[in-house]
Tab-separated table of C-alpha atoms and ligand atoms in Angstrom:
chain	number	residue	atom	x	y	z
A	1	UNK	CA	19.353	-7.677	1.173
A	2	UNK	CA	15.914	-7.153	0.013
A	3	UNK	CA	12.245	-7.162	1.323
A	4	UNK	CA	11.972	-11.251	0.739
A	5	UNK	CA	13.792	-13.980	2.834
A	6	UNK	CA	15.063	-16.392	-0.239
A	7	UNK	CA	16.995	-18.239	3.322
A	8	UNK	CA	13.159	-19.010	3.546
A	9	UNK	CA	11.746	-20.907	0.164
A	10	UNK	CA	15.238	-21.919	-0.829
A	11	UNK	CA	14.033	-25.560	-0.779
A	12	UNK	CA	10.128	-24.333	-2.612
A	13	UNK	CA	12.513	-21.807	-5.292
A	14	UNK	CA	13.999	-25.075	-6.783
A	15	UNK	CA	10.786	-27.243	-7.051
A	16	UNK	CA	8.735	-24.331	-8.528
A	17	UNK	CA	11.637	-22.081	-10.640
A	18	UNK	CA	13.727	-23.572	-13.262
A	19	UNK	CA	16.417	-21.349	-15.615
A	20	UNK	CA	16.236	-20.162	-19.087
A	21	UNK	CA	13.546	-17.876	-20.796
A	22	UNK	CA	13.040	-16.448	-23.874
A	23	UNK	CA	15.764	-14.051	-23.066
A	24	UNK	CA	18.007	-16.973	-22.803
A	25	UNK	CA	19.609	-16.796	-26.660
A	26	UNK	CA	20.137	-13.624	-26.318
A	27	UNK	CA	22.316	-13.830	-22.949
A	28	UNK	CA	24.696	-17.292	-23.920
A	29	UNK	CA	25.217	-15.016	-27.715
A	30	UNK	CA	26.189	-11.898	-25.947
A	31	UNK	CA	28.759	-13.818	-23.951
A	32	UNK	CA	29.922	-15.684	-26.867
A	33	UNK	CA	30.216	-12.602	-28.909
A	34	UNK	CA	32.209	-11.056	-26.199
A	35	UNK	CA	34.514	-14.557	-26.176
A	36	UNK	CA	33.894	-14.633	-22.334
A	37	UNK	CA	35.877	-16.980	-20.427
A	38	UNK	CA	35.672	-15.771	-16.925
A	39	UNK	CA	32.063	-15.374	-15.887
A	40	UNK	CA	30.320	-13.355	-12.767
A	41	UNK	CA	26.592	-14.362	-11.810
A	42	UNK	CA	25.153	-11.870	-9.508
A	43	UNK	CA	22.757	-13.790	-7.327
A	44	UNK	CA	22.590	-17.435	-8.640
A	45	UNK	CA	20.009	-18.389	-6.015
A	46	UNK	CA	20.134	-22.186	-6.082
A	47	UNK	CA	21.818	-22.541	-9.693
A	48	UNK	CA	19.094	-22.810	-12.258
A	49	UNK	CA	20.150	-20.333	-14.908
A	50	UNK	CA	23.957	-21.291	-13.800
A	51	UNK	CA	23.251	-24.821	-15.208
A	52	UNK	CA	22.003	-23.585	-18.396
A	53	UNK	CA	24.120	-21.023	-18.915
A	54	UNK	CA	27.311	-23.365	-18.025
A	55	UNK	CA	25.958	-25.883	-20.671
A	56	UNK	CA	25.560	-23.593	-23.441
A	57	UNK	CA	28.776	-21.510	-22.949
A	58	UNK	CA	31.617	-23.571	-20.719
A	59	UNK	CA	33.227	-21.303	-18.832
A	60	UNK	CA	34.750	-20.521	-15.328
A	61	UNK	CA	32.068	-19.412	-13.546
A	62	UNK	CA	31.956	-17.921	-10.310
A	63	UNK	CA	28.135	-17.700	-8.887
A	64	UNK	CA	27.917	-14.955	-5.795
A	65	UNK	CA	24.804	-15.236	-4.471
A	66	UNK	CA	23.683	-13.548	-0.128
A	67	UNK	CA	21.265	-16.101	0.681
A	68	UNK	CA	23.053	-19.214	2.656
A	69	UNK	CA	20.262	-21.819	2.343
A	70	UNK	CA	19.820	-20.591	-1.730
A	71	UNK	CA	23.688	-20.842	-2.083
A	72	UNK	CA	23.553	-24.373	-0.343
A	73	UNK	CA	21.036	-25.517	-2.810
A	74	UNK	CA	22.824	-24.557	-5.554
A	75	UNK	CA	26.035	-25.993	-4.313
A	76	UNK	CA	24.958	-29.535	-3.419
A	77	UNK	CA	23.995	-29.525	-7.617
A	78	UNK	CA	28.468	-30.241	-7.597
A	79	UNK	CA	28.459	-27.448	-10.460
A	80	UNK	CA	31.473	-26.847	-11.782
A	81	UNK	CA	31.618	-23.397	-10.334
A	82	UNK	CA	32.934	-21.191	-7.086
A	83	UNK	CA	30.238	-19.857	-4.985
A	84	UNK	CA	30.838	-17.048	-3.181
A	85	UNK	CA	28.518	-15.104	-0.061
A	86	UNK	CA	27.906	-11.951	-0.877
A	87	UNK	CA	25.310	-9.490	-1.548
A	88	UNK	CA	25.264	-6.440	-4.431
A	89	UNK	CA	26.327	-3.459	-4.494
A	90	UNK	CA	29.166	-4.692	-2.818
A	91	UNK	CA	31.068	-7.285	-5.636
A	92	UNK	CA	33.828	-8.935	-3.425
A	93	UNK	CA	36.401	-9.159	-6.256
A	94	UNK	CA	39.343	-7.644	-7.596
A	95	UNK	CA	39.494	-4.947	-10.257
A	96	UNK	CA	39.032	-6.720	-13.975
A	97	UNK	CA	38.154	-10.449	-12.705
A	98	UNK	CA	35.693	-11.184	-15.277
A	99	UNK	CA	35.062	-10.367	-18.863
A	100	UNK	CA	31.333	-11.249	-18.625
A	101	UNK	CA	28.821	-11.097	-16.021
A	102	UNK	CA	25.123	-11.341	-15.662
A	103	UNK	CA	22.014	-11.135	-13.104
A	104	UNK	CA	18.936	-13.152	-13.681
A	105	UNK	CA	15.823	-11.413	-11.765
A	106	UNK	CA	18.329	-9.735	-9.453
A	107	UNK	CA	17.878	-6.052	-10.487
A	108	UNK	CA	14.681	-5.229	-8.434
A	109	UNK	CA	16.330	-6.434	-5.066
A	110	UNK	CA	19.284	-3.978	-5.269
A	111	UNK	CA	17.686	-0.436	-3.862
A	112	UNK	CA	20.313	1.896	-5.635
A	113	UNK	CA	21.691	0.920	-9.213
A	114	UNK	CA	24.556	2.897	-9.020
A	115	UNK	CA	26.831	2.039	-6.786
A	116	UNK	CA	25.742	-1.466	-7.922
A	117	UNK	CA	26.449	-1.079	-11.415
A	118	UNK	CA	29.846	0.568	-10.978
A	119	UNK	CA	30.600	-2.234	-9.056
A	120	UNK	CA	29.701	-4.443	-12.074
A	121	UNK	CA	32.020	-1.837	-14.215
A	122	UNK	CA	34.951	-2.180	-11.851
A	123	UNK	CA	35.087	-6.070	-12.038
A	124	UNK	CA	34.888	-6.210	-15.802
A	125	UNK	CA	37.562	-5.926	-17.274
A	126	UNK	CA	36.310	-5.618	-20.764
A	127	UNK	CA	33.342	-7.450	-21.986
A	128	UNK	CA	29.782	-6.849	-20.978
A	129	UNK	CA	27.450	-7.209	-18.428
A	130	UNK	CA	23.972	-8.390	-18.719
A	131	UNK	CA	20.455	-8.093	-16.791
A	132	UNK	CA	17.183	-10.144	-16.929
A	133	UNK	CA	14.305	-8.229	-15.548
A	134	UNK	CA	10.815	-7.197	-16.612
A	135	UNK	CA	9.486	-3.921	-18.230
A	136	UNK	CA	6.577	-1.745	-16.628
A	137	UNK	CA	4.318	-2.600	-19.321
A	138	UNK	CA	4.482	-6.520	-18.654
A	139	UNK	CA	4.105	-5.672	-15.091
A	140	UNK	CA	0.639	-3.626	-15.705
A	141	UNK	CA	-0.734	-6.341	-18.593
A	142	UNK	CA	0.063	-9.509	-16.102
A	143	UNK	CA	-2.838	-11.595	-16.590
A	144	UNK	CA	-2.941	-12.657	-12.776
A	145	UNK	CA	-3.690	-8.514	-12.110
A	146	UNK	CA	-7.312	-8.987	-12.345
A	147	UNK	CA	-6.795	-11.380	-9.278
A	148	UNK	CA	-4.308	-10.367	-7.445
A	149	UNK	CA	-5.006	-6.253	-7.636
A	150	UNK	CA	-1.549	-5.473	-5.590
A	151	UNK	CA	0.855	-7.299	-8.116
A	152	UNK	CA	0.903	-4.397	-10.306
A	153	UNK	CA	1.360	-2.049	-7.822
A	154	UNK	CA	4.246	-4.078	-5.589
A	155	UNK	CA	5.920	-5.142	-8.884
A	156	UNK	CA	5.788	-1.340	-10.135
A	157	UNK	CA	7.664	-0.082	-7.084
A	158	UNK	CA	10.439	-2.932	-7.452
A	159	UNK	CA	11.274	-3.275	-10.676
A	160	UNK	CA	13.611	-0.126	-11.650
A	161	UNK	CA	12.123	0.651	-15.508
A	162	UNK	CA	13.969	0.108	-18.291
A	163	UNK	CA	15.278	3.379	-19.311
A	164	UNK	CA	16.116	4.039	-15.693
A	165	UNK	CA	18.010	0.804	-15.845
A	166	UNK	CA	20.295	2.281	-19.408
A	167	UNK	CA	20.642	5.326	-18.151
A	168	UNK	CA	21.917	4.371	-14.730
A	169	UNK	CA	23.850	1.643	-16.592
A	170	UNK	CA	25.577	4.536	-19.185
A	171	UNK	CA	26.644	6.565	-16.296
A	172	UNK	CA	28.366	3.256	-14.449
A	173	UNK	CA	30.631	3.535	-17.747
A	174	UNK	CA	28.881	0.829	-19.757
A	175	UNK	CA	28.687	2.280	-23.669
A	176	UNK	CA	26.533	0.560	-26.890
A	177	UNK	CA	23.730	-0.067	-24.088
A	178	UNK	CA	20.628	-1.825	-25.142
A	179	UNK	CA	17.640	-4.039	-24.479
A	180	UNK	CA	15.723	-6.750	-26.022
A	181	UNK	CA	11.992	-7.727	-24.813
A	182	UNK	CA	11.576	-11.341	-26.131
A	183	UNK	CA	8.365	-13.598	-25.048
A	184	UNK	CA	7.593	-16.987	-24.419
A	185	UNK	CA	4.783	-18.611	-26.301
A	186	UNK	CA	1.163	-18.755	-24.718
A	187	UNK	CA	0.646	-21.071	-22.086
A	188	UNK	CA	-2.881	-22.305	-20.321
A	189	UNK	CA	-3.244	-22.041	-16.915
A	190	UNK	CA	-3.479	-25.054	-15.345
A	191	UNK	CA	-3.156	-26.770	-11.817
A	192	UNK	CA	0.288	-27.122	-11.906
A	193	UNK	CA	0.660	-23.368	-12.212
A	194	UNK	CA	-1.939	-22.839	-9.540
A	195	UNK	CA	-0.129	-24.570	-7.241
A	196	UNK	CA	2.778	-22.645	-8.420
A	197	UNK	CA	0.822	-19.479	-7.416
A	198	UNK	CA	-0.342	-21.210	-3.964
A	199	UNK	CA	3.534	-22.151	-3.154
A	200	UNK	CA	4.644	-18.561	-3.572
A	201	UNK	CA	6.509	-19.583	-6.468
A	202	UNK	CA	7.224	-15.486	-7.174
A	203	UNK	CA	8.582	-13.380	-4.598
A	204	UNK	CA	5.587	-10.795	-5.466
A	205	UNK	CA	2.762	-13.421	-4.386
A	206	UNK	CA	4.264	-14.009	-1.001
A	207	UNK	CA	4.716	-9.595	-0.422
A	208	UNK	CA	0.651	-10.287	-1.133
A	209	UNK	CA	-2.187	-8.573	1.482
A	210	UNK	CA	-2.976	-12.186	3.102
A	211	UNK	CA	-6.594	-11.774	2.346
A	212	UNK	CA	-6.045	-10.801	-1.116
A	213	UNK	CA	-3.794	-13.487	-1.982
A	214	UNK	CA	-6.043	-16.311	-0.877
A	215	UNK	CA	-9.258	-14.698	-1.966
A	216	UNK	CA	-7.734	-14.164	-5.459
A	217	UNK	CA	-6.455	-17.731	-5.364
A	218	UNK	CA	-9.948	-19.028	-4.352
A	219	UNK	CA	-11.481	-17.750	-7.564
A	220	UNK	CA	-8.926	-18.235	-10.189
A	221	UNK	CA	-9.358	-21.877	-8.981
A	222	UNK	CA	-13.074	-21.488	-9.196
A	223	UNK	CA	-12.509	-20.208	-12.357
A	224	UNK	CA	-10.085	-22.776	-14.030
A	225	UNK	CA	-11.621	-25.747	-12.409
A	226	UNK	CA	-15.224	-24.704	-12.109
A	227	UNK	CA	-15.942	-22.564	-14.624
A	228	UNK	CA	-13.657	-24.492	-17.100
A	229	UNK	CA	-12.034	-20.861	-18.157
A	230	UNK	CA	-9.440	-20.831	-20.146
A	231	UNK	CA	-6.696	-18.180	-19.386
A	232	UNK	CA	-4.140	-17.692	-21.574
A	233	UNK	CA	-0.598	-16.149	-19.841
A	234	UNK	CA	2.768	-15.006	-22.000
A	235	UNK	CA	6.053	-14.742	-20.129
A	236	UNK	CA	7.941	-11.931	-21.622
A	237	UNK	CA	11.787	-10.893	-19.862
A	238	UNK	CA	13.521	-7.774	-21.045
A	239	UNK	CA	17.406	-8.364	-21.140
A	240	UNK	CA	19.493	-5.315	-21.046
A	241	UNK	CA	22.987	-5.171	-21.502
A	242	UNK	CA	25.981	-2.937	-21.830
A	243	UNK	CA	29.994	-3.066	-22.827
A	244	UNK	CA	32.702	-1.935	-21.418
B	5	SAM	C1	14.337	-14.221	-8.106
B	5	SAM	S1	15.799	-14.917	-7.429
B	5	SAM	C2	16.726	-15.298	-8.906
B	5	SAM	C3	17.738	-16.384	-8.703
B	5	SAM	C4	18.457	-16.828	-9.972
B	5	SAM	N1	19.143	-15.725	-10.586
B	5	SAM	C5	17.483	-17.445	-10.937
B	5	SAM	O1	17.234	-16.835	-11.996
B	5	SAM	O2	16.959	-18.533	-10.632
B	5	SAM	C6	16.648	-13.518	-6.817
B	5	SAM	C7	17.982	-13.861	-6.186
B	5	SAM	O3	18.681	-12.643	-5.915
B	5	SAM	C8	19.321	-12.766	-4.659
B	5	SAM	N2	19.558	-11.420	-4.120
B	5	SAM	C9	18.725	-10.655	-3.379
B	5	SAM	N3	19.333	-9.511	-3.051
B	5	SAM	C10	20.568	-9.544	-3.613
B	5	SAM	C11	21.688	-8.669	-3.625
B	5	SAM	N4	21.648	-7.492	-2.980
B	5	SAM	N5	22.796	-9.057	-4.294
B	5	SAM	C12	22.849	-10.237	-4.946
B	5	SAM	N6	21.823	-11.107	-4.961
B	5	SAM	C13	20.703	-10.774	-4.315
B	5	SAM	C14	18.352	-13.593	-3.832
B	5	SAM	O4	18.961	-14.159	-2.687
B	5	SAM	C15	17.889	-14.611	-4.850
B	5	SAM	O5	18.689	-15.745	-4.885
């Protein structure tokens, strides 16, 4: 499935993540542009973007999703939706079953785009298909870099760029191909972040050196509750997305 064990921090993923983003006008229009009634999420984890998305476009929604303890979360939230075990490339559906589909922060855990993406092709009939991930350049400026040196460098390696992603997304058979970076407004760090951090709340802080991850943790708290510094963090989510 992927270097992180989501059967894990199912229960820690749904205190600490919720859905939406700045990217999150962007997905519900492209899906009501594209009239979508039948709707493929490509690892829901335990629901939180299914929620969202569900209340701003009503749909049928089928949520596919590998991880059984994620997928149990997200079930006992009695969504109106099917959830299905099963892991990408692999998209255990017949030919034309959707006419929308998306992947929230999904992208970086499938090794080979490809075969995943003309998977995605396959089971659209028409429509469009839709991925939230994050660019190189938000991955090198992450404020957290200057304490947590091997972010940059683990996020780098997992997160497929941008243009890698459209071009690998053309040649699936997707045409009018695009992307959209869209950012969140500032935010303070405060404690309930840091103990965001200190739970692991990203995948990326628990693939952490040990000793790095609690030495950086031990001085941004010095900083932010000693020092009284004031760090200042933007979320920014590229959305890229393609037709068939
Ligand atoms: C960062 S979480 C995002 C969950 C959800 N989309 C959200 O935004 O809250 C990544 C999810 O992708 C799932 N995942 C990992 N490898 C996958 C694969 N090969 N195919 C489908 N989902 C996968 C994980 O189990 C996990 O639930």
């Amino acid at each position: 499935m992927s270097g992180f064990d989501y059967d894990r921090v199912a229960a820690r993923y749904d205190r600490h993540r919720s859905g939406g983003g700045p990217y999150f006008p962007r997905l519900t229009a492209l899906a009501d542009g594209c009239g979508a009634t039948r709707v493929l999420e490509v690892g829901a984890g335990t629901g939180n973007e299914t929620v969202l998305f569900l209340q701003a476009h009503p749909c049928a929604l089928t949520a596919l999703e590998p991880s059984a303890n994620m997928l149990e979360a997200g079930r006992a939230k009695g969504l109106p939706v099917r959830w299905v075990r099963g892991a990408a490339p692999a998209l255990p559906f017949q030919d034309g079953a959707f006419n929308f589909l998306f992947a929230s922060y999904v992208l970086h855990h499938v090794r080979d785009l490809g075969p995943f993406l003309s998977e995605c092709a396959r089971v659209l009939a028409c429509g469009c298909a839709a991925f939230v991930t994050v660019s190189q350049a938000f991955i090198h400026g992450h404020v957290m870099n200057a304490y947590f040196p091997s972010l940059a460098v683990i996020d780098a390696a997992r997160f497929q760029p941008i243009p890698e992603v459209e071009a690998a997304m053309r040649a699936a058979g997707f045409r009018d191909v695009a992307s959209e970076d869209s950012t969140s407004p500032p935010r303070i760090i405060d404690a309930e972040y840091i103990e965001k951090i200190a739970d692991h709340f990203i995948s990326t802080y628990a693939l952490l050196p040990e000793d790095e991850f609690a030495k950086g943790l031990a001085r941004l708290r010095e900083d932010v509750f000693l020092r009284g510094k004031r760090i200042s963090m933007v979320r920014e989510a590229t959305l890229v997305w393609g037709f068939r």
